[in-house]
């Protein structure tokens, strides 16, 4: 064989080996977190197929470029030489246009079929689909259910609770800027857009606790805009629903559920854990041992407020940027608590915080 032919054969061989290595490597990597919805399977398979098809294309292009540079470059003394003048090669052009077109068309059809499959409504006659309203705002999530709690009020939670094996449709709204409602374990995400309501549906199929993440850069607190989704068995979910809005059990430290009847000393704690319907609950962003919350968007209040008196605590609520806790930038905490909380509510909250954080 002439040198050019040897190089060409080598190039094909190296390309084939590199493609095989790339595909095997790509499939061995654990790209995704645990899968917890019926939508996850088809999406993960789609990913694998895309990987198997696209790795050889990438490898082919790279190998050809590297080979061309190495073996067909101009050498010293060849400055005046020139290759044969080529005026196109119809057969080659038809081939390199047709093959990619077929690959792309096939992948588009396949991806479309997967999309139709994962978005389809539950079959007629099966249980009615659950709807959960997702409210996004800087920098917290809130979930509103159709069900009413024991106190007759619509159930609102900062943690998403869902029953297993039941289709749920999310109605997603944003109050301020773009956010993105992403549950990696469900493999689904969509933008939350001010002014319009977006949707997606999933069927969780594995009980457990997974992350809810904001996937759209939405401000200084974006990285902290996280909460959990807890997938429960049908029975446990019904129990959770029935506990919402019920008077707190004797000395219960549990934050998930216990919604205070809010009389006297409990009022501040109830506000802390559940908010007042207008403002975001403090517990959605702050850790406080007494309230049983463990969020990390804002400072840990057991530490941050330990040395503060009533006046300082009040200031940190109504004017959060006046004095910042170390490691937390300006603007993370909404500055409108002075408006969204009544004077009475504010006092209850401040007294409660003073009581449980002073040494
Ligand atoms: Cu909300 Cu990023």
mmCIF file of C-alpha atoms and ligand atoms in Angstrom:
data_model
loop_
_atom_site.group_PDB
_atom_site.id
_atom_site.type_symbol
_atom_site.label_atom_id
_atom_site.label_comp_id
_atom_site.label_asym_id
_atom_site.label_seq_id
_atom_site.Cartn_x
_atom_site.Cartn_y
_atom_site.Cartn_z
ATOM 1 C CA UNK A 1 0.000 0.000 0.000
ATOM 2 C CA UNK A 2 1.086 3.546 -0.611
ATOM 3 C CA UNK A 3 1.696 5.818 2.361
ATOM 4 C CA UNK A 4 -1.639 7.592 1.952
ATOM 5 C CA UNK A 5 -3.570 4.321 1.951
ATOM 6 C CA UNK A 6 -1.711 3.012 5.015
ATOM 7 C CA UNK A 7 -2.506 6.198 6.858
ATOM 8 C CA UNK A 8 -6.123 5.988 5.827
ATOM 9 C CA UNK A 9 -6.443 2.398 7.048
ATOM 10 C CA UNK A 10 -4.779 3.371 10.313
ATOM 11 C CA UNK A 11 -7.115 6.304 10.692
ATOM 12 C CA UNK A 12 -10.181 4.088 10.274
ATOM 13 C CA UNK A 13 -8.827 1.577 12.785
ATOM 14 C CA UNK A 14 -7.973 4.197 15.406
ATOM 15 C CA UNK A 15 -11.367 5.837 14.866
ATOM 16 C CA UNK A 16 -13.180 2.531 15.371
ATOM 17 C CA UNK A 17 -11.258 1.710 18.558
ATOM 18 C CA UNK A 18 -11.674 5.234 19.964
ATOM 19 C CA UNK A 19 -15.439 5.094 19.211
ATOM 20 C CA UNK A 20 -15.795 1.786 21.019
ATOM 21 C CA UNK A 21 -13.855 3.087 24.030
ATOM 22 C CA UNK A 22 -15.910 6.298 24.030
ATOM 23 C CA UNK A 23 -19.217 4.439 23.906
ATOM 24 C CA UNK A 24 -18.286 1.975 26.638
ATOM 25 C CA UNK A 25 -16.904 4.773 28.810
ATOM 26 C CA UNK A 26 -19.970 6.915 28.228
ATOM 27 C CA UNK A 27 -22.332 4.103 29.158
ATOM 28 C CA UNK A 28 -20.322 3.145 32.261
ATOM 29 C CA UNK A 29 -20.470 6.656 33.716
ATOM 30 C CA UNK A 30 -23.323 7.091 36.171
ATOM 31 C CA UNK A 31 -24.624 10.365 34.752
ATOM 32 C CA UNK A 32 -27.806 10.725 36.733
ATOM 33 C CA UNK A 33 -28.964 10.524 40.334
ATOM 34 C CA UNK A 34 -31.331 7.801 41.504
ATOM 35 C CA UNK A 35 -34.405 7.488 39.285
ATOM 36 C CA UNK A 36 -37.729 7.924 41.043
ATOM 37 C CA UNK A 37 -40.448 8.379 38.440
ATOM 38 C CA UNK A 38 -41.987 6.375 35.605
ATOM 39 C CA UNK A 39 -40.672 9.120 33.294
ATOM 40 C CA UNK A 40 -37.067 8.409 34.276
ATOM 41 C CA UNK A 41 -36.697 5.091 32.407
ATOM 42 C CA UNK A 42 -37.507 6.311 28.871
ATOM 43 C CA UNK A 43 -35.456 9.496 29.424
ATOM 44 C CA UNK A 44 -32.383 7.569 30.601
ATOM 45 C CA UNK A 45 -32.704 5.200 27.636
ATOM 46 C CA UNK A 46 -32.975 8.187 25.276
ATOM 47 C CA UNK A 47 -29.768 9.550 26.799
ATOM 48 C CA UNK A 48 -27.958 6.257 26.233
ATOM 49 C CA UNK A 49 -29.085 6.045 22.611
ATOM 50 C CA UNK A 50 -28.003 9.646 21.938
ATOM 51 C CA UNK A 51 -24.655 8.850 23.482
ATOM 52 C CA UNK A 52 -24.156 5.702 21.382
ATOM 53 C CA UNK A 53 -24.957 7.626 18.197
ATOM 54 C CA UNK A 54 -23.098 10.850 18.910
ATOM 55 C CA UNK A 55 -19.839 9.544 20.398
ATOM 56 C CA UNK A 56 -18.677 7.927 17.101
ATOM 57 C CA UNK A 57 -19.495 11.147 15.225
ATOM 58 C CA UNK A 58 -17.405 13.183 17.636
ATOM 59 C CA UNK A 59 -14.610 10.621 17.563
ATOM 60 C CA UNK A 60 -14.657 10.408 13.752
ATOM 61 C CA UNK A 61 -14.324 14.170 13.339
ATOM 62 C CA UNK A 62 -11.580 14.408 15.953
ATOM 63 C CA UNK A 63 -9.578 11.486 14.553
ATOM 64 C CA UNK A 64 -9.727 12.831 10.998
ATOM 65 C CA UNK A 65 -8.597 16.284 12.136
ATOM 66 C CA UNK A 66 -5.721 14.939 14.241
ATOM 67 C CA UNK A 67 -4.616 12.538 11.481
ATOM 68 C CA UNK A 68 -4.754 15.196 8.819
ATOM 69 C CA UNK A 69 -2.620 17.503 10.928
ATOM 70 C CA UNK A 70 -0.102 14.786 11.735
ATOM 71 C CA UNK A 71 0.343 12.993 8.380
ATOM 72 C CA UNK A 72 -0.803 15.369 5.679
ATOM 73 C CA UNK A 73 0.666 18.622 6.907
ATOM 74 C CA UNK A 74 3.095 20.646 4.839
ATOM 75 C CA UNK A 75 6.690 19.637 5.523
ATOM 76 C CA UNK A 76 9.859 21.735 5.057
ATOM 77 C CA UNK A 77 10.637 21.955 1.369
ATOM 78 C CA UNK A 78 6.996 21.474 0.335
ATOM 79 C CA UNK A 79 6.139 25.186 0.497
ATOM 80 C CA UNK A 80 5.828 25.511 -3.261
ATOM 81 C CA UNK A 81 3.927 22.283 -3.782
ATOM 82 C CA UNK A 82 0.208 22.172 -4.125
ATOM 83 C CA UNK A 83 -2.320 19.374 -4.117
ATOM 84 C CA UNK A 84 -4.371 18.273 -7.080
ATOM 85 C CA UNK A 85 -7.054 20.819 -7.909
ATOM 86 C CA UNK A 86 -10.373 19.239 -6.905
ATOM 87 C CA UNK A 87 -13.659 20.737 -8.072
ATOM 88 C CA UNK A 88 -16.070 18.920 -5.812
ATOM 89 C CA UNK A 89 -17.043 15.283 -5.533
ATOM 90 C CA UNK A 90 -20.753 14.780 -6.009
ATOM 91 C CA UNK A 91 -20.858 11.242 -4.708
ATOM 92 C CA UNK A 92 -18.992 12.191 -1.527
ATOM 93 C CA UNK A 93 -21.228 15.196 -0.939
ATOM 94 C CA UNK A 94 -24.380 13.143 -1.384
ATOM 95 C CA UNK A 95 -23.083 10.584 1.121
ATOM 96 C CA UNK A 96 -22.049 13.068 3.776
ATOM 97 C CA UNK A 97 -25.317 14.928 3.494
ATOM 98 C CA UNK A 98 -27.577 11.894 3.420
ATOM 99 C CA UNK A 99 -26.130 9.917 6.324
ATOM 100 C CA UNK A 100 -26.268 12.748 8.895
ATOM 101 C CA UNK A 101 -29.760 13.683 7.668
ATOM 102 C CA UNK A 102 -30.989 10.146 8.233
ATOM 103 C CA UNK A 103 -29.375 9.988 11.695
ATOM 104 C CA UNK A 104 -30.869 13.308 12.763
ATOM 105 C CA UNK A 105 -34.332 12.511 11.381
ATOM 106 C CA UNK A 106 -34.350 9.164 13.185
ATOM 107 C CA UNK A 107 -33.280 10.733 16.491
ATOM 108 C CA UNK A 108 -35.873 13.499 16.181
ATOM 109 C CA UNK A 109 -38.647 10.957 15.617
ATOM 110 C CA UNK A 110 -37.448 8.807 18.496
ATOM 111 C CA UNK A 111 -37.125 11.778 20.886
ATOM 112 C CA UNK A 112 -40.586 12.965 19.879
ATOM 113 C CA UNK A 113 -42.089 9.552 20.609
ATOM 114 C CA UNK A 114 -40.401 9.545 24.039
ATOM 115 C CA UNK A 115 -41.784 13.020 24.722
ATOM 116 C CA UNK A 116 -45.325 11.972 23.785
ATOM 117 C CA UNK A 117 -44.942 8.893 25.972
ATOM 118 C CA UNK A 118 -43.731 10.680 29.114
ATOM 119 C CA UNK A 119 -46.259 13.507 28.777
ATOM 120 C CA UNK A 120 -49.337 11.380 28.214
ATOM 121 C CA UNK A 121 -52.209 11.659 30.664
ATOM 122 C CA UNK A 122 -53.069 8.694 32.877
ATOM 123 C CA UNK A 123 -55.412 6.206 31.192
ATOM 124 C CA UNK A 124 -59.156 6.848 31.312
ATOM 125 C CA UNK A 125 -60.728 5.280 34.345
ATOM 126 C CA UNK A 126 -57.603 5.368 36.464
ATOM 127 C CA UNK A 127 -57.522 7.502 39.582
ATOM 128 C CA UNK A 128 -58.030 11.215 39.091
ATOM 129 C CA UNK A 129 -54.807 13.060 38.520
ATOM 130 C CA UNK A 130 -53.487 15.070 41.427
ATOM 131 C CA UNK A 131 -52.712 18.739 40.830
ATOM 132 C CA UNK A 132 -50.145 20.565 42.904
ATOM 133 C CA UNK A 133 -49.502 24.252 42.546
ATOM 134 C CA UNK A 134 -45.821 25.209 42.645
ATOM 135 C CA UNK A 135 -45.019 28.776 43.604
ATOM 136 C CA UNK A 136 -41.477 29.987 42.972
ATOM 137 C CA UNK A 137 -40.033 33.188 44.368
ATOM 138 C CA UNK A 138 -36.637 34.502 45.357
ATOM 139 C CA UNK A 139 -35.484 32.178 46.902
ATOM 140 C CA UNK A 140 -37.907 29.531 48.031
ATOM 141 C CA UNK A 141 -40.499 27.063 46.852
ATOM 142 C CA UNK A 142 -44.033 26.704 48.083
ATOM 143 C CA UNK A 143 -46.457 23.913 47.238
ATOM 144 C CA UNK A 144 -50.225 24.291 47.433
ATOM 145 C CA UNK A 145 -52.543 21.312 47.408
ATOM 146 C CA UNK A 146 -56.182 20.998 46.440
ATOM 147 C CA UNK A 147 -56.846 19.254 49.754
ATOM 148 C CA UNK A 148 -57.833 21.160 52.852
ATOM 149 C CA UNK A 149 -56.206 20.600 56.215
ATOM 150 C CA UNK A 150 -57.991 19.892 59.501
ATOM 151 C CA UNK A 151 -58.362 23.640 60.024
ATOM 152 C CA UNK A 152 -60.325 23.983 56.787
ATOM 153 C CA UNK A 153 -57.522 25.881 55.042
ATOM 154 C CA UNK A 154 -55.878 24.827 51.817
ATOM 155 C CA UNK A 155 -52.746 22.805 52.529
ATOM 156 C CA UNK A 156 -49.542 24.759 51.863
ATOM 157 C CA UNK A 157 -46.095 23.255 52.373
ATOM 158 C CA UNK A 158 -42.471 24.257 51.863
ATOM 159 C CA UNK A 159 -41.551 20.626 51.278
ATOM 160 C CA UNK A 160 -43.199 18.757 48.431
ATOM 161 C CA UNK A 161 -45.037 15.624 49.575
ATOM 162 C CA UNK A 162 -46.323 13.197 46.954
ATOM 163 C CA UNK A 163 -47.894 9.753 47.026
ATOM 164 C CA UNK A 164 -46.214 6.923 45.172
ATOM 165 C CA UNK A 165 -47.624 5.542 41.875
ATOM 166 C CA UNK A 166 -50.013 8.415 41.284
ATOM 167 C CA UNK A 167 -49.760 10.837 38.403
ATOM 168 C CA UNK A 168 -49.362 14.448 39.472
ATOM 169 C CA UNK A 169 -49.671 17.549 37.311
ATOM 170 C CA UNK A 170 -47.750 20.597 38.497
ATOM 171 C CA UNK A 171 -49.018 24.110 37.798
ATOM 172 C CA UNK A 172 -45.938 26.276 38.121
ATOM 173 C CA UNK A 173 -45.900 30.046 38.731
ATOM 174 C CA UNK A 174 -43.178 32.553 39.519
ATOM 175 C CA UNK A 175 -43.782 35.683 41.552
ATOM 176 C CA UNK A 176 -40.763 37.753 40.627
ATOM 177 C CA UNK A 177 -38.215 36.515 38.066
ATOM 178 C CA UNK A 178 -37.534 33.370 36.045
ATOM 179 C CA UNK A 179 -36.933 30.227 38.072
ATOM 180 C CA UNK A 180 -36.909 26.601 36.980
ATOM 181 C CA UNK A 181 -38.648 23.756 38.791
ATOM 182 C CA UNK A 182 -36.303 20.779 38.575
ATOM 183 C CA UNK A 183 -36.475 17.440 40.337
ATOM 184 C CA UNK A 184 -33.405 15.531 39.080
ATOM 185 C CA UNK A 185 -34.694 12.203 40.406
ATOM 186 C CA UNK A 186 -37.851 12.668 38.299
ATOM 187 C CA UNK A 187 -35.742 13.787 35.298
ATOM 188 C CA UNK A 188 -38.181 16.633 34.659
ATOM 189 C CA UNK A 189 -37.762 20.395 34.704
ATOM 190 C CA UNK A 190 -39.488 23.448 33.334
ATOM 191 C CA UNK A 191 -39.117 27.184 33.691
ATOM 192 C CA UNK A 192 -41.280 29.049 36.169
ATOM 193 C CA UNK A 193 -42.174 32.250 34.353
ATOM 194 C CA UNK A 194 -43.781 35.355 35.866
ATOM 195 C CA UNK A 195 -47.167 35.944 34.238
ATOM 196 C CA UNK A 196 -47.771 32.489 32.800
ATOM 197 C CA UNK A 197 -48.394 29.085 34.331
ATOM 198 C CA UNK A 198 -46.256 26.220 33.081
ATOM 199 C CA UNK A 199 -46.898 22.535 33.656
ATOM 200 C CA UNK A 200 -45.472 19.080 33.702
ATOM 201 C CA UNK A 201 -46.597 15.760 35.036
ATOM 202 C CA UNK A 202 -44.754 12.901 36.682
ATOM 203 C CA UNK A 203 -45.622 9.653 38.371
ATOM 204 C CA UNK A 204 -43.265 9.123 41.308
ATOM 205 C CA UNK A 205 -42.604 5.405 41.643
ATOM 206 C CA UNK A 206 -40.131 5.083 44.485
ATOM 207 C CA UNK A 207 -40.653 6.280 48.062
ATOM 208 C CA UNK A 208 -37.812 8.383 49.378
ATOM 209 C CA UNK A 209 -36.499 11.900 49.758
ATOM 210 C CA UNK A 210 -35.131 13.732 46.731
ATOM 211 C CA UNK A 211 -33.984 17.244 45.885
ATOM 212 C CA UNK A 212 -36.011 20.037 44.337
ATOM 213 C CA UNK A 213 -33.610 22.442 42.652
ATOM 214 C CA UNK A 214 -33.958 25.813 40.960
ATOM 215 C CA UNK A 215 -32.278 25.477 37.556
ATOM 216 C CA UNK A 216 -32.457 29.078 36.345
ATOM 217 C CA UNK A 217 -30.047 31.723 37.606
ATOM 218 C CA UNK A 218 -32.471 33.915 39.532
ATOM 219 C CA UNK A 219 -30.371 36.074 41.819
ATOM 220 C CA UNK A 220 -27.940 35.902 44.698
ATOM 221 C CA UNK A 221 -29.808 33.144 46.499
ATOM 222 C CA UNK A 222 -30.200 30.938 43.407
ATOM 223 C CA UNK A 223 -27.821 28.236 44.638
ATOM 224 C CA UNK A 224 -29.744 28.009 47.899
ATOM 225 C CA UNK A 225 -33.159 27.782 46.275
ATOM 226 C CA UNK A 226 -33.649 24.149 47.121
ATOM 227 C CA UNK A 227 -36.024 22.014 49.055
ATOM 228 C CA UNK A 228 -36.995 18.363 49.265
ATOM 229 C CA UNK A 229 -39.628 16.210 47.692
ATOM 230 C CA UNK A 230 -40.755 13.338 49.879
ATOM 231 C CA UNK A 231 -42.446 10.464 48.067
ATOM 232 C CA UNK A 232 -44.634 8.468 50.438
ATOM 233 C CA UNK A 233 -46.718 5.335 50.178
ATOM 234 C CA UNK A 234 -50.364 6.110 49.522
ATOM 235 C CA UNK A 235 -51.221 5.370 53.167
ATOM 236 C CA UNK A 236 -48.481 7.585 54.605
ATOM 237 C CA UNK A 237 -49.456 10.370 52.239
ATOM 238 C CA UNK A 238 -53.070 10.232 53.448
ATOM 239 C CA UNK A 239 -51.781 10.386 57.004
ATOM 240 C CA UNK A 240 -49.671 13.429 56.138
ATOM 241 C CA UNK A 241 -52.696 15.129 54.571
ATOM 242 C CA UNK A 242 -54.861 14.413 57.617
ATOM 243 C CA UNK A 243 -52.208 15.877 59.926
ATOM 244 C CA UNK A 244 -52.078 19.200 58.086
ATOM 245 C CA UNK A 245 -53.720 22.044 59.934
ATOM 246 C CA UNK A 246 -54.281 19.881 63.017
ATOM 247 C CA UNK A 247 -53.363 21.348 66.416
ATOM 248 C CA UNK A 248 -49.783 20.447 67.260
ATOM 249 C CA UNK A 249 -49.347 17.340 69.315
ATOM 250 C CA UNK A 250 -48.109 17.630 72.873
ATOM 251 C CA UNK A 251 -44.635 19.213 72.809
ATOM 252 C CA UNK A 252 -44.107 18.141 69.231
ATOM 253 C CA UNK A 253 -40.820 19.403 67.834
ATOM 254 C CA UNK A 254 -41.664 18.143 64.389
ATOM 255 C CA UNK A 255 -41.724 20.879 61.784
ATOM 256 C CA UNK A 256 -43.182 18.801 58.987
ATOM 257 C CA UNK A 257 -46.858 18.876 59.522
ATOM 258 C CA UNK A 258 -47.621 20.492 62.843
ATOM 259 C CA UNK A 259 -49.423 23.661 61.943
ATOM 260 C CA UNK A 260 -50.069 25.636 65.081
ATOM 261 C CA UNK A 261 -53.490 26.621 66.278
ATOM 262 C CA UNK A 262 -51.388 29.650 67.002
ATOM 263 C CA UNK A 263 -52.548 30.811 70.339
ATOM 264 C CA UNK A 264 -50.282 32.805 72.636
ATOM 265 C CA UNK A 265 -46.698 31.551 72.701
ATOM 266 C CA UNK A 266 -47.298 29.165 69.789
ATOM 267 C CA UNK A 267 -48.174 31.990 67.404
ATOM 268 C CA UNK A 268 -44.554 32.956 66.757
ATOM 269 C CA UNK A 269 -43.506 29.379 66.188
ATOM 270 C CA UNK A 270 -46.424 28.722 63.851
ATOM 271 C CA UNK A 271 -45.503 31.826 61.847
ATOM 272 C CA UNK A 272 -41.913 30.703 61.723
ATOM 273 C CA UNK A 273 -42.783 27.251 60.438
ATOM 274 C CA UNK A 274 -45.720 28.037 58.145
ATOM 275 C CA UNK A 275 -45.692 31.762 57.386
ATOM 276 C CA UNK A 276 -48.956 33.672 57.228
ATOM 277 C CA UNK A 277 -49.979 32.887 53.674
ATOM 278 C CA UNK A 278 -48.514 36.133 52.285
ATOM 279 C CA UNK A 279 -44.927 35.918 53.414
ATOM 280 C CA UNK A 280 -42.543 33.006 53.043
ATOM 281 C CA UNK A 281 -42.138 31.010 56.224
ATOM 282 C CA UNK A 282 -38.824 31.748 57.984
ATOM 283 C CA UNK A 283 -38.316 28.010 58.344
ATOM 284 C CA UNK A 284 -38.256 27.596 54.562
ATOM 285 C CA UNK A 285 -34.816 29.238 54.562
ATOM 286 C CA UNK A 286 -33.486 29.109 58.125
ATOM 287 C CA UNK A 287 -32.400 26.401 60.499
ATOM 288 C CA UNK A 288 -33.868 26.727 63.978
ATOM 289 C CA UNK A 289 -33.635 23.827 66.391
ATOM 290 C CA UNK A 290 -36.754 24.701 68.376
ATOM 291 C CA UNK A 291 -38.879 24.836 65.215
ATOM 292 C CA UNK A 292 -37.297 21.677 63.817
ATOM 293 C CA UNK A 293 -36.302 23.376 60.549
ATOM 294 C CA UNK A 294 -32.999 22.708 58.792
ATOM 295 C CA UNK A 295 -32.950 24.813 55.627
ATOM 296 C CA UNK A 296 -29.702 26.521 54.653
ATOM 297 C CA UNK A 297 -30.709 29.360 52.355
ATOM 298 C CA UNK A 298 -30.206 31.863 55.162
ATOM 299 C CA UNK A 299 -28.090 31.857 58.315
ATOM 300 C CA UNK A 300 -28.637 29.270 61.038
ATOM 301 C CA UNK A 301 -30.662 31.297 63.540
ATOM 302 C CA UNK A 302 -29.606 29.294 66.577
ATOM 303 C CA UNK A 303 -26.175 30.781 65.932
ATOM 304 C CA UNK A 304 -26.952 34.090 64.228
ATOM 305 C CA UNK A 305 -29.456 35.345 66.801
ATOM 306 C CA UNK A 306 -27.861 33.915 69.923
ATOM 307 C CA UNK A 307 -26.430 37.247 71.026
ATOM 308 C CA UNK A 308 -29.224 39.460 69.662
ATOM 309 C CA UNK A 309 -31.803 41.193 71.819
ATOM 310 C CA UNK A 310 -35.411 41.825 70.825
ATOM 311 C CA UNK A 311 -34.615 45.053 68.962
ATOM 312 C CA UNK A 312 -31.785 43.479 66.974
ATOM 313 C CA UNK A 313 -33.935 40.479 66.040
ATOM 314 C CA UNK A 314 -36.703 42.792 64.874
ATOM 315 C CA UNK A 315 -34.286 44.783 62.742
ATOM 316 C CA UNK A 316 -32.905 41.607 61.154
ATOM 317 C CA UNK A 317 -36.451 40.743 60.032
ATOM 318 C CA UNK A 318 -37.711 44.096 58.751
ATOM 319 C CA UNK A 319 -34.349 45.339 57.435
ATOM 320 C CA UNK A 320 -32.370 42.181 56.687
ATOM 321 C CA UNK A 321 -29.583 43.931 54.781
ATOM 322 C CA UNK A 322 -28.747 46.377 57.601
ATOM 323 C CA UNK A 323 -26.423 43.873 59.209
ATOM 324 C CA UNK A 324 -25.437 40.774 57.268
ATOM 325 C CA UNK A 325 -24.443 37.410 58.653
ATOM 326 C CA UNK A 326 -21.060 36.254 57.430
ATOM 327 C CA UNK A 327 -21.189 34.335 54.161
ATOM 328 C CA UNK A 328 -24.625 35.603 53.125
ATOM 329 C CA UNK A 329 -24.828 38.333 50.482
ATOM 330 C CA UNK A 330 -27.179 41.284 50.482
ATOM 331 C CA UNK A 331 -30.620 40.747 48.995
ATOM 332 C CA UNK A 332 -31.093 37.060 49.738
ATOM 333 C CA UNK A 333 -33.829 37.701 52.269
ATOM 334 C CA UNK A 334 -36.979 39.501 51.135
ATOM 335 C CA UNK A 335 -37.012 43.032 52.524
ATOM 336 C CA UNK A 336 -40.796 43.266 52.801
ATOM 337 C CA UNK A 337 -41.517 41.386 56.017
ATOM 338 C CA UNK A 338 -42.321 44.731 57.636
ATOM 339 C CA UNK A 339 -45.260 44.935 55.218
ATOM 340 C CA UNK A 340 -46.317 41.316 54.867
ATOM 341 C CA UNK A 341 -46.431 40.673 58.608
ATOM 342 C CA UNK A 342 -48.829 42.591 60.841
ATOM 343 C CA UNK A 343 -47.405 44.356 63.882
ATOM 344 C CA UNK A 344 -48.892 41.668 66.075
ATOM 345 C CA UNK A 345 -47.399 38.875 63.999
ATOM 346 C CA UNK A 346 -44.016 40.563 63.996
ATOM 347 C CA UNK A 347 -44.037 40.885 67.784
ATOM 348 C CA UNK A 348 -45.054 37.247 68.220
ATOM 349 C CA UNK A 349 -42.260 36.172 65.901
ATOM 350 C CA UNK A 350 -39.621 38.373 67.538
ATOM 351 C CA UNK A 351 -40.583 37.248 71.048
ATOM 352 C CA UNK A 352 -40.550 33.631 69.986
ATOM 353 C CA UNK A 353 -37.108 33.958 68.378
ATOM 354 C CA UNK A 354 -35.761 35.843 71.384
ATOM 355 C CA UNK A 355 -37.083 33.139 73.712
ATOM 356 C CA UNK A 356 -35.657 30.154 71.847
ATOM 357 C CA UNK A 357 -32.310 31.637 70.820
ATOM 358 C CA UNK A 358 -31.182 33.588 73.914
ATOM 359 C CA UNK A 359 -28.724 31.787 76.111
HETATM 360 CU CU1 LIG B 1 -34.784 30.462 41.576
HETATM 361 CU CU2 LIG B 1 -32.622 30.069 40.628
#
